CSV table of C-alpha atoms in Angstrom, one decimal:
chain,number,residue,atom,x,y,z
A,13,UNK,CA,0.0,0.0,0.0
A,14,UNK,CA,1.5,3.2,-1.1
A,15,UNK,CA,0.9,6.1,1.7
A,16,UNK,CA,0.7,9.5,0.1
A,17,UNK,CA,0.9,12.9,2.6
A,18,UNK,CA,0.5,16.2,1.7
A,19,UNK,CA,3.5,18.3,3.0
A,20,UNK,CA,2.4,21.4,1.1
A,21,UNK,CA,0.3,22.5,4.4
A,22,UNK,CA,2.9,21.4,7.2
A,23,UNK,CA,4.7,24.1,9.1
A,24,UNK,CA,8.2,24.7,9.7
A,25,UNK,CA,8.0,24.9,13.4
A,26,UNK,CA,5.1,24.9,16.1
A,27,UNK,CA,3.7,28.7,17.4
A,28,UNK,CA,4.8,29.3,20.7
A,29,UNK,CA,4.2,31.7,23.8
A,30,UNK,CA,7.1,31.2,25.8
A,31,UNK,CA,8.8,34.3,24.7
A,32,UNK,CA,11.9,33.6,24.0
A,33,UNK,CA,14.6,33.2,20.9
A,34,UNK,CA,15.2,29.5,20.0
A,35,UNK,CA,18.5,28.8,18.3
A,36,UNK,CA,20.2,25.4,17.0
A,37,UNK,CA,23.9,25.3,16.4
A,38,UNK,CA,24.9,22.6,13.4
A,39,UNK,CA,28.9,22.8,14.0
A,40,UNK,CA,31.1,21.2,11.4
A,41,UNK,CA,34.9,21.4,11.1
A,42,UNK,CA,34.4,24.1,8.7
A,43,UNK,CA,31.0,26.2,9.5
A,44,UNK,CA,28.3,26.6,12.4
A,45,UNK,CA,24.9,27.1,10.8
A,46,UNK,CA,23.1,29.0,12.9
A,47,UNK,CA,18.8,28.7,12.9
A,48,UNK,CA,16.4,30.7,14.7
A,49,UNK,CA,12.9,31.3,15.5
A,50,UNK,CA,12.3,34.4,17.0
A,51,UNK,CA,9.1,36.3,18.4
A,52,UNK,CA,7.0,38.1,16.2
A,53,UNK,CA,8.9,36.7,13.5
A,54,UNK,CA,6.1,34.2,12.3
A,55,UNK,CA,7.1,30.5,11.7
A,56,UNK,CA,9.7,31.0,9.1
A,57,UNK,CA,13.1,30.0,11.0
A,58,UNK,CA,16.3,32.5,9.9
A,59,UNK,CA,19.4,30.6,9.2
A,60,UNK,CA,23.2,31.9,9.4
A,61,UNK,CA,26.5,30.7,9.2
A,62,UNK,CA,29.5,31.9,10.6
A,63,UNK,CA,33.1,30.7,10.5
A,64,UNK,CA,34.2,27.5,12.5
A,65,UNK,CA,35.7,28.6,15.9
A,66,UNK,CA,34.1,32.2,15.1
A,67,UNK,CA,33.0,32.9,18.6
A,68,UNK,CA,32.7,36.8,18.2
A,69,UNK,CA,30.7,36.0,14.9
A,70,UNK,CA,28.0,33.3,17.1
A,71,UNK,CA,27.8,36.2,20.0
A,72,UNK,CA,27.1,38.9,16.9
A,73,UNK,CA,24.3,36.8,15.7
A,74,UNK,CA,22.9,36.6,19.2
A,75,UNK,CA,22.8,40.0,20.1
A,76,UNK,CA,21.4,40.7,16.8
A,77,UNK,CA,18.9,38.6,17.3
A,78,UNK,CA,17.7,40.2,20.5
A,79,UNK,CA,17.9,43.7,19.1
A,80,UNK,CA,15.5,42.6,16.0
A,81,UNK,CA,13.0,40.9,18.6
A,82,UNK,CA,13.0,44.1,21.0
A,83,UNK,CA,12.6,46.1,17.7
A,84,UNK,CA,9.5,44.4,16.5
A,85,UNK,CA,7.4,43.6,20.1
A,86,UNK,CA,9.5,46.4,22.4
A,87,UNK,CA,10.4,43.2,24.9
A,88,UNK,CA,13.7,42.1,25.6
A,89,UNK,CA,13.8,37.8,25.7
A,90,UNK,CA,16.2,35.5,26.5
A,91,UNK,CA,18.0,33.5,23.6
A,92,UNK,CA,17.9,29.5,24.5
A,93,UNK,CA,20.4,27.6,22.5
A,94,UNK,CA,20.9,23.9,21.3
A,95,UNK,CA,23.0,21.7,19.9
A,96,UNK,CA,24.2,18.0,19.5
A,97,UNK,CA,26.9,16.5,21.3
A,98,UNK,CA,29.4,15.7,19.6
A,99,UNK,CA,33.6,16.2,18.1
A,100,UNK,CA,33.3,19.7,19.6
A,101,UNK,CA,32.6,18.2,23.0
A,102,UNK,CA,31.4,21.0,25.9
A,103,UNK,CA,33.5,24.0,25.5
A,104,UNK,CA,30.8,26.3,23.2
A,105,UNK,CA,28.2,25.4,26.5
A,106,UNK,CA,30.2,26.5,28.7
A,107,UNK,CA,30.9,29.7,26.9
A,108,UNK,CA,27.5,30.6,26.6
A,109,UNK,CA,26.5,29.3,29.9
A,110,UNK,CA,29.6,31.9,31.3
A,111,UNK,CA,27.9,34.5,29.3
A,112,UNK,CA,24.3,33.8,31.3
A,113,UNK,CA,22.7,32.4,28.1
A,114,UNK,CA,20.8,29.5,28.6
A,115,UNK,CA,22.2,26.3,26.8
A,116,UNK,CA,21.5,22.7,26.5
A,117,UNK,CA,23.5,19.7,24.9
A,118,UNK,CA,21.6,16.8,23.5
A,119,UNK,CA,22.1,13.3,22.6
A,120,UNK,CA,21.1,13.2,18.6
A,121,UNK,CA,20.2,9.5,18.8
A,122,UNK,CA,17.4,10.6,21.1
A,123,UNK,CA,15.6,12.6,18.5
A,124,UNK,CA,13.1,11.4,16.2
A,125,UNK,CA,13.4,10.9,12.3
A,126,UNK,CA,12.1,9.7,9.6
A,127,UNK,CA,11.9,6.0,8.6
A,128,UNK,CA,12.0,6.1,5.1
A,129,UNK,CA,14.7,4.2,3.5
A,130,UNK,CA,16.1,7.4,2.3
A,131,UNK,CA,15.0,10.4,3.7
A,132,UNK,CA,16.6,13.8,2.9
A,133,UNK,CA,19.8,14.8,5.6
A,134,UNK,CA,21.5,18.3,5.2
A,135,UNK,CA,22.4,20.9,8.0
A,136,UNK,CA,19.4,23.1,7.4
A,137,UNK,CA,17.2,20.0,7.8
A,138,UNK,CA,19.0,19.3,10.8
A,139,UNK,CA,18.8,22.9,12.3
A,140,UNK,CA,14.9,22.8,11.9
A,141,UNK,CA,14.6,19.6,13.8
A,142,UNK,CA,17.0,20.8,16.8
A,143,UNK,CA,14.8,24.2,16.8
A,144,UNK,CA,11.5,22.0,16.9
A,145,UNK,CA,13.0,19.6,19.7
A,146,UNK,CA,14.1,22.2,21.6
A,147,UNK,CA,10.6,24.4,21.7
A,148,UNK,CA,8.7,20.7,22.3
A,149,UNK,CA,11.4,20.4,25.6
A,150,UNK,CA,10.6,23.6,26.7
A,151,UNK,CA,6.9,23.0,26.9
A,152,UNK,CA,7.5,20.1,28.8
A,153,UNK,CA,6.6,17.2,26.4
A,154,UNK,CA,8.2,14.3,28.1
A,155,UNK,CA,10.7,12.1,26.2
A,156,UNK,CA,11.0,14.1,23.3
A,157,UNK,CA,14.5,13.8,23.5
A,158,UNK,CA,17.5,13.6,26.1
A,159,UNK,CA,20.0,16.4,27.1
A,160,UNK,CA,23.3,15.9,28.3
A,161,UNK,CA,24.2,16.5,31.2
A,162,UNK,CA,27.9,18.2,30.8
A,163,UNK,CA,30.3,16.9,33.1
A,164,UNK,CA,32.3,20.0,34.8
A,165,UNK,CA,35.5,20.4,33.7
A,166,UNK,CA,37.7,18.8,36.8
A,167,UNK,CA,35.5,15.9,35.9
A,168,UNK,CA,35.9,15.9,32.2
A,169,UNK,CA,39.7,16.0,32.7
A,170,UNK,CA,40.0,13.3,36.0
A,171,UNK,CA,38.6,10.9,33.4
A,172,UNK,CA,41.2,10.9,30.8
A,173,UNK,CA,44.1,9.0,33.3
A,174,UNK,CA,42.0,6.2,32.8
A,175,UNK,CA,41.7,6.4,28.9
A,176,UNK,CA,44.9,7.3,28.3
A,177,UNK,CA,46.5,4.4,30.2
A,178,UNK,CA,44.2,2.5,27.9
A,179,UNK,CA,45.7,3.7,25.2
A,180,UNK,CA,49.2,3.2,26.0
A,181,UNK,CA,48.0,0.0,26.7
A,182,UNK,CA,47.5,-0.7,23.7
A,183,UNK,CA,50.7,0.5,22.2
A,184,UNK,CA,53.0,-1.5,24.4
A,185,UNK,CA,51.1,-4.7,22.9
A,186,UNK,CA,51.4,-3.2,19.9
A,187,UNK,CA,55.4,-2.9,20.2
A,188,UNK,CA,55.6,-6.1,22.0
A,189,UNK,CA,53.9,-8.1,19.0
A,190,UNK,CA,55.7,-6.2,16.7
A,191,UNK,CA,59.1,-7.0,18.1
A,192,UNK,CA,58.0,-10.7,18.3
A,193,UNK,CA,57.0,-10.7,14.7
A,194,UNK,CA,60.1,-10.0,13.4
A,195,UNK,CA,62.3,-12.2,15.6
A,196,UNK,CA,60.1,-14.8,15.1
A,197,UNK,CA,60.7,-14.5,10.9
A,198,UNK,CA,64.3,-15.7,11.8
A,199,UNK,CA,63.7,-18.6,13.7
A,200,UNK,CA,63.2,-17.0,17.6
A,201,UNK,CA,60.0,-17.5,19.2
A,202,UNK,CA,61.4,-17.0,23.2
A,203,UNK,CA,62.6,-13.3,23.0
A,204,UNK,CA,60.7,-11.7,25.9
A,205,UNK,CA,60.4,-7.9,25.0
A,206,UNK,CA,59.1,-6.9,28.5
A,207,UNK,CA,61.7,-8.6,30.3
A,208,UNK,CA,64.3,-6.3,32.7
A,209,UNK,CA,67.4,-7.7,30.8
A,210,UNK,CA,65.8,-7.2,27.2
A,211,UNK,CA,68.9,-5.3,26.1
A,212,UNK,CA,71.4,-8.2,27.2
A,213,UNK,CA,68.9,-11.0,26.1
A,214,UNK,CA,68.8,-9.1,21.9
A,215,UNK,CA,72.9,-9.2,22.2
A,216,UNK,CA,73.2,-12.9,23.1
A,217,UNK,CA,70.2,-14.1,20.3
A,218,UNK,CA,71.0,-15.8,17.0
A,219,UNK,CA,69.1,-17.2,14.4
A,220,UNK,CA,66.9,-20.3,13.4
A,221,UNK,CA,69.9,-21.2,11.3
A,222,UNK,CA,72.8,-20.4,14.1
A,223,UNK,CA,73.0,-16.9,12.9
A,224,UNK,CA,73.7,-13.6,14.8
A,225,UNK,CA,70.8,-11.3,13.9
A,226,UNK,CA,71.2,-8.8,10.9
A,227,UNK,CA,72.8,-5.8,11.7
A,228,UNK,CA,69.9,-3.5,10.8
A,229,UNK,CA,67.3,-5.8,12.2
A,230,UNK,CA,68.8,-5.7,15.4
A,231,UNK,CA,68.9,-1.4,15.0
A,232,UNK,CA,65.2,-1.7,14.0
A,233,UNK,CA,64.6,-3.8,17.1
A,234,UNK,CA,66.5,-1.4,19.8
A,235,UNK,CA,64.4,1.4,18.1
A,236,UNK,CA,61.2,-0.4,18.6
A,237,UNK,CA,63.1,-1.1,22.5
A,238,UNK,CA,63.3,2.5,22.5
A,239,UNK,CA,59.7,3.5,22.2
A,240,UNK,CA,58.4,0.5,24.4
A,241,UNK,CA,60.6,1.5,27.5
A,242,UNK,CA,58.9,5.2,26.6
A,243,UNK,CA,55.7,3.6,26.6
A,244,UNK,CA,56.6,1.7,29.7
A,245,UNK,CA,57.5,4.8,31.5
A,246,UNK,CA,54.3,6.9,30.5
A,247,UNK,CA,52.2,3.8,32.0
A,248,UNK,CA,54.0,4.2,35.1
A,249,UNK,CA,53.5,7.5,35.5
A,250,UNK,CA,50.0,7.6,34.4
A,251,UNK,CA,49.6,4.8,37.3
A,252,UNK,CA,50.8,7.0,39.6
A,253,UNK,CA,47.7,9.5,38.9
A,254,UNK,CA,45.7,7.3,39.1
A,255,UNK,CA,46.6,6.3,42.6
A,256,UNK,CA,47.0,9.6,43.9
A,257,UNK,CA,43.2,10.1,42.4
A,258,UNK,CA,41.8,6.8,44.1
A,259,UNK,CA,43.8,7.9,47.4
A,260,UNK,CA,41.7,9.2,50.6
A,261,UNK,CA,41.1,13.5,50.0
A,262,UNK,CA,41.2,13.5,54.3
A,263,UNK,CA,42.7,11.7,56.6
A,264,UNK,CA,40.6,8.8,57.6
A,265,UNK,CA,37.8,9.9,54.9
A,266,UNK,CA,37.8,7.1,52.0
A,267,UNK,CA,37.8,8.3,48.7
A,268,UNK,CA,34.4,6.3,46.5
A,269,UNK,CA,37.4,5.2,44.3
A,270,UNK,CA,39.0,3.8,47.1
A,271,UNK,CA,35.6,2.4,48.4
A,272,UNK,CA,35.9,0.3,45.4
A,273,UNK,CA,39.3,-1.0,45.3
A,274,UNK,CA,38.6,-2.6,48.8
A,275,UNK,CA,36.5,-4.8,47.8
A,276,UNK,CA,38.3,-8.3,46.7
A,277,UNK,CA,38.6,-8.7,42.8
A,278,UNK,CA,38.8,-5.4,42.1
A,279,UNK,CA,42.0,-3.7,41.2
A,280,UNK,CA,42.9,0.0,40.9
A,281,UNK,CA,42.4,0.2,36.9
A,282,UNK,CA,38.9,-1.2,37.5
A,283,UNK,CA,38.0,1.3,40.5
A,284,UNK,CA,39.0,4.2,38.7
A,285,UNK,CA,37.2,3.4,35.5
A,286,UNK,CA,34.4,2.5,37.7
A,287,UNK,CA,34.7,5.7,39.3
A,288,UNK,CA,36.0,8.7,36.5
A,289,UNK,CA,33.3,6.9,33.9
A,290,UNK,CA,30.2,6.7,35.9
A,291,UNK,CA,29.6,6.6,39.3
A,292,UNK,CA,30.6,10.2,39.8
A,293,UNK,CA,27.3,11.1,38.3
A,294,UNK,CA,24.2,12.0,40.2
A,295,UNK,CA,21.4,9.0,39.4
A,296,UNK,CA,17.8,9.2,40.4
A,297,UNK,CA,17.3,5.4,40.3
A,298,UNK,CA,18.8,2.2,39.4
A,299,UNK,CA,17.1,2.2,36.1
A,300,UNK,CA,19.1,5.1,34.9
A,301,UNK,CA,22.4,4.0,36.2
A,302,UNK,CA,21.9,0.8,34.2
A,303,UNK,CA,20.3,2.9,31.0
A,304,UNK,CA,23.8,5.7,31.3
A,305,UNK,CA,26.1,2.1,31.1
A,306,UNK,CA,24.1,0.8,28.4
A,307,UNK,CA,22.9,-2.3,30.4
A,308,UNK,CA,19.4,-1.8,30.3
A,309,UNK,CA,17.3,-4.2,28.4
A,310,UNK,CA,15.4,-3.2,25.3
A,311,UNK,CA,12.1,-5.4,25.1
A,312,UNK,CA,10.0,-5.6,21.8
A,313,UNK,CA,6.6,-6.0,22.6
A,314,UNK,CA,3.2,-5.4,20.3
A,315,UNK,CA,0.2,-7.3,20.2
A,316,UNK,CA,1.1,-11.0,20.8
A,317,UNK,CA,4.5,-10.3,20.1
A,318,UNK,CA,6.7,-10.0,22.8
A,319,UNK,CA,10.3,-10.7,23.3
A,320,UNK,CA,13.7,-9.2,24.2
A,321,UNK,CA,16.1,-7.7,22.2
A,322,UNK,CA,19.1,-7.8,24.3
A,323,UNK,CA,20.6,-4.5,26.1
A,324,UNK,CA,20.6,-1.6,24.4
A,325,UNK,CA,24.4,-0.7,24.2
A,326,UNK,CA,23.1,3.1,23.9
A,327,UNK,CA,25.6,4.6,26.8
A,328,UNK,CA,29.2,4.7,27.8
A,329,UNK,CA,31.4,1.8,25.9
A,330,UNK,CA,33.8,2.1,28.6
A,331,UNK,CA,32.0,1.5,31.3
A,332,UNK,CA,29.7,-1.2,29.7
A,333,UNK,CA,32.6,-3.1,28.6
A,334,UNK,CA,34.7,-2.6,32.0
A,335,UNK,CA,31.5,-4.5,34.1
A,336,UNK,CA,31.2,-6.9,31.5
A,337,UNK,CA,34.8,-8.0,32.2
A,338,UNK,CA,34.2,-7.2,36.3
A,339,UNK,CA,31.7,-9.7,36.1
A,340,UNK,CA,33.7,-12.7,34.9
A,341,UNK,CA,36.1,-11.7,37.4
A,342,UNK,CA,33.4,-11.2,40.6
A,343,UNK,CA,32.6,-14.6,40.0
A,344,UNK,CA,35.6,-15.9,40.7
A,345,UNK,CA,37.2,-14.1,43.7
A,346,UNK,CA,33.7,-13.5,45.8
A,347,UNK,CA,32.8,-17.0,45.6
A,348,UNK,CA,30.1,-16.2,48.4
A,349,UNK,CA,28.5,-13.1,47.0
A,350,UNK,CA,25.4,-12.8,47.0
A,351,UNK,CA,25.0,-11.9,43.2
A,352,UNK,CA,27.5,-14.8,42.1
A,353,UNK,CA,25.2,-17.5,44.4
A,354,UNK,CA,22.5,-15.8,41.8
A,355,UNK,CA,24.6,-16.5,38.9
A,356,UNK,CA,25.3,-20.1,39.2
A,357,UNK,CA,21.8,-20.8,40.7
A,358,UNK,CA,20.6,-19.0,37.2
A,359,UNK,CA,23.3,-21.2,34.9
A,360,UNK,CA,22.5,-24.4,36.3
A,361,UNK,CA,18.3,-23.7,35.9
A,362,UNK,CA,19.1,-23.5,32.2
A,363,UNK,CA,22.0,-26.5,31.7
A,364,UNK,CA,24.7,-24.1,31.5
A,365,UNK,CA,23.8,-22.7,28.2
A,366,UNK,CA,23.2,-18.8,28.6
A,367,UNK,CA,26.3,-18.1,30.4
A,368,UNK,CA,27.4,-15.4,28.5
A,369,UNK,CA,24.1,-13.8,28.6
A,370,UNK,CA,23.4,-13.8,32.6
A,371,UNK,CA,27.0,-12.5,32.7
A,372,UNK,CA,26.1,-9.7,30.8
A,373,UNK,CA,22.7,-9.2,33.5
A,374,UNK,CA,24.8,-9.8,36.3
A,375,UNK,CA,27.2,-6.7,35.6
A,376,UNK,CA,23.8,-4.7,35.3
A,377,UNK,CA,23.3,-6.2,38.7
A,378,UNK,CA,26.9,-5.5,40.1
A,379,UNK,CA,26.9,-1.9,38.8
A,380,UNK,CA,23.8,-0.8,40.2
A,381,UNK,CA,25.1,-2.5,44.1
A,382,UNK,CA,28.4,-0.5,43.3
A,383,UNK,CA,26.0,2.6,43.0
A,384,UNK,CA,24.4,2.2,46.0
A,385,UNK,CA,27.9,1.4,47.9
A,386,UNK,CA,29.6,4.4,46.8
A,387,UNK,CA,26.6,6.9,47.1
A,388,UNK,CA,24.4,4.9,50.4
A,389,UNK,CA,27.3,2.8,52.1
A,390,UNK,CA,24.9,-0.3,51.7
A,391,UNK,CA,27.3,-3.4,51.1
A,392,UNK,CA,26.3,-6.7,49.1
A,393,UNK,CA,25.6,-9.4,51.4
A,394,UNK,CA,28.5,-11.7,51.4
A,395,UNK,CA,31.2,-9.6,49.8
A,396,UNK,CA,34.4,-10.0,50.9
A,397,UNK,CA,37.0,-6.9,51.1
A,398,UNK,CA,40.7,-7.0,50.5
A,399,UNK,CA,41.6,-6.9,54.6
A,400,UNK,CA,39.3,-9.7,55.4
């Protein structure tokens, strides 16, 4: 059945009484469009663009803006601005929240499209729909979209020891493997990169075919050597940050962070993931602790038709796939938890075929008791801490 609308008839945006200027911000690498919709201006929305980074050019706008609006009705309004977060991260909301302009950051896989197979996407599509959003959150329509809350700036920046350690994580495996590799092309497969005596070991090492290595192999290898112990280094010293942040702020005052690490199978990497990722935000309930991770389940049900689609995956990675990993590790150091009784009892009621699926519900689980340690004091029934 082919559905045919009439479009010719449907407004740009909705008439409001709020009395105030609604703008959108579409910010590219190279341009931010600019749309409005303005009292007294009808429902025609006025669209600018202004240089990337051009923050005298976006305050211009603004204040023009307000003078055409106190031309035309004699009233001076407030401007409310939106836009999607995104590569530019928080610094234009806190600009404009600094100049007393009231701004709001929201997620753009909350708002609602189109489900055509191909529907039409440009910036001045996009500007409309942030305009529109923005005037039905203001009235108070519930769930027409979701607004970040921006993390203050202390918090934005405690959060990157953790991601950068990640990172350099990566590279020393990616040094080690590398090093490997090419030993193991001429015959050597028990060269130990990390090793303390590295440097002596790469000396006394010869080849498959009783060899001495190459001479510029063995310079390529020391330069690889050379970047690993760099690597090595930065680890250590991001390690040592992220201790000092874990570490009590008063004497005899525990840190959440260090709340965490006393409890048995969790280390200091995992506390202050735990910690800088999530559980310094405010929750209302558990729901949304388990929704902000990404471990809230998605059901599909209409009609007779009714089953789940898994969880939703729709929050922070890191954090998801930190409790995901937590989990497999809670259930083998607090053998008397209450959560990992739950588990088993859970994997042997269905043969011990959905293990990796209650694994996945029991880190929902273990994330939301985390929650209410760090933020009520209430401990898990038969948890067991590092002293004990």
């Amino acid at each position: 059945m082919q559905i045919i609308t009439d479009r010719s008839q449907a407004p740009t945006a909705i008439r409001t009484n709020l009395g105030a200027i609604f703008v959108s911000l579409e910010l590219s690498r190279s341009t931010w469009l600019i749309t409005s919709l303005s009292p007294g201006g009808g429902e025609k929305m006025s669209k600018h663009t202004v240089r990337s980074g051009d923050v005298a050019g976006l305050r211009a706008r603004l204040s023009q803006l307000k003078d055409k609006v106190q031309v035309r009705t004699g009233q001076v309004v407030p401007v409310i601005v939106i836009q999607e977060a995104g590569l530019d991260g928080f610094w234009i909301h806190r600009l404009l929240q600094d100049e007393r302009v009231e701004s709001h950051v929201v997620d753009p896989a909350s708002i609602a499209t189109s489900r055509r197979r191909r529907r039409a996407k440009t910036d001045k599509i996009d500007g409309e729909a942030l305009v529109r959003a923005l005037l039905a959150y203001k009235r108070g329509e519930p769930r027409v979209c979701a607004m970040v809350r921006a993390p203050t700036p202390q918090e934005e920046d405690r959060r990157r020891i953790c991601r950068e350690r990640k990172t350099l994580t990566a590279e020393r495996v990616e040094h080690v493997n590398r090093i490997k590799g090419l030993l193991f092309a001429q015959g050597i497969s028990d060269y130990e990169p990390l090793l303390r005596k590295r440097r002596e070991r790469l000396e006394e090492l010869r080849t498959g075919d009783d060899r001495p290595l190459p001479k510029h192999l063995k310079a390529q290898i020391g330069r690889e050597l050379d970047r690993l112990e760099l690597t090595l280094q930065q680890i250590k010293s991001v390690e040592t940050e992220r201790d000092a942040m874990l570490s009590p702020s008063d004497e005899g005052t525990p840190a959440p962070g260090a709340m965490l690490k006393n409890l048995k199978g969790i280390g200091p990497e995992f506390a202050g993931v735990l910690w800088s990722e999530g559980l310094f935000r405010s929750f209302s309930n558990r729901r949304q602790v388990a929704a902000y991770a990404g471990l809230a389940p998605t059901p599909w049900r209409s009609g007779s038709v009714a089953h789940e689609q898994g969880v939703s995956k729709a929050g922070n990675p890191r954090l998801r796939t930190t409790m995901i990993q937590l989990a497999w590790l809670w259930v083998k150091h607090q053998l008397r938890s209450m959560l990992t009784l739950w588990f088993h009892q859970r994997v042997q009621s269905n043969g011990g075929r959905v293990r990796k699926v209650l694994i996945v519900a029991l880190a929902r689980k273990l994330l939301i008791a985390f929650w209410k340690y760090v933020t009520a004091g209430v401990v898990l029934e038969g948890v067991e801490t590092t002293a004990a």
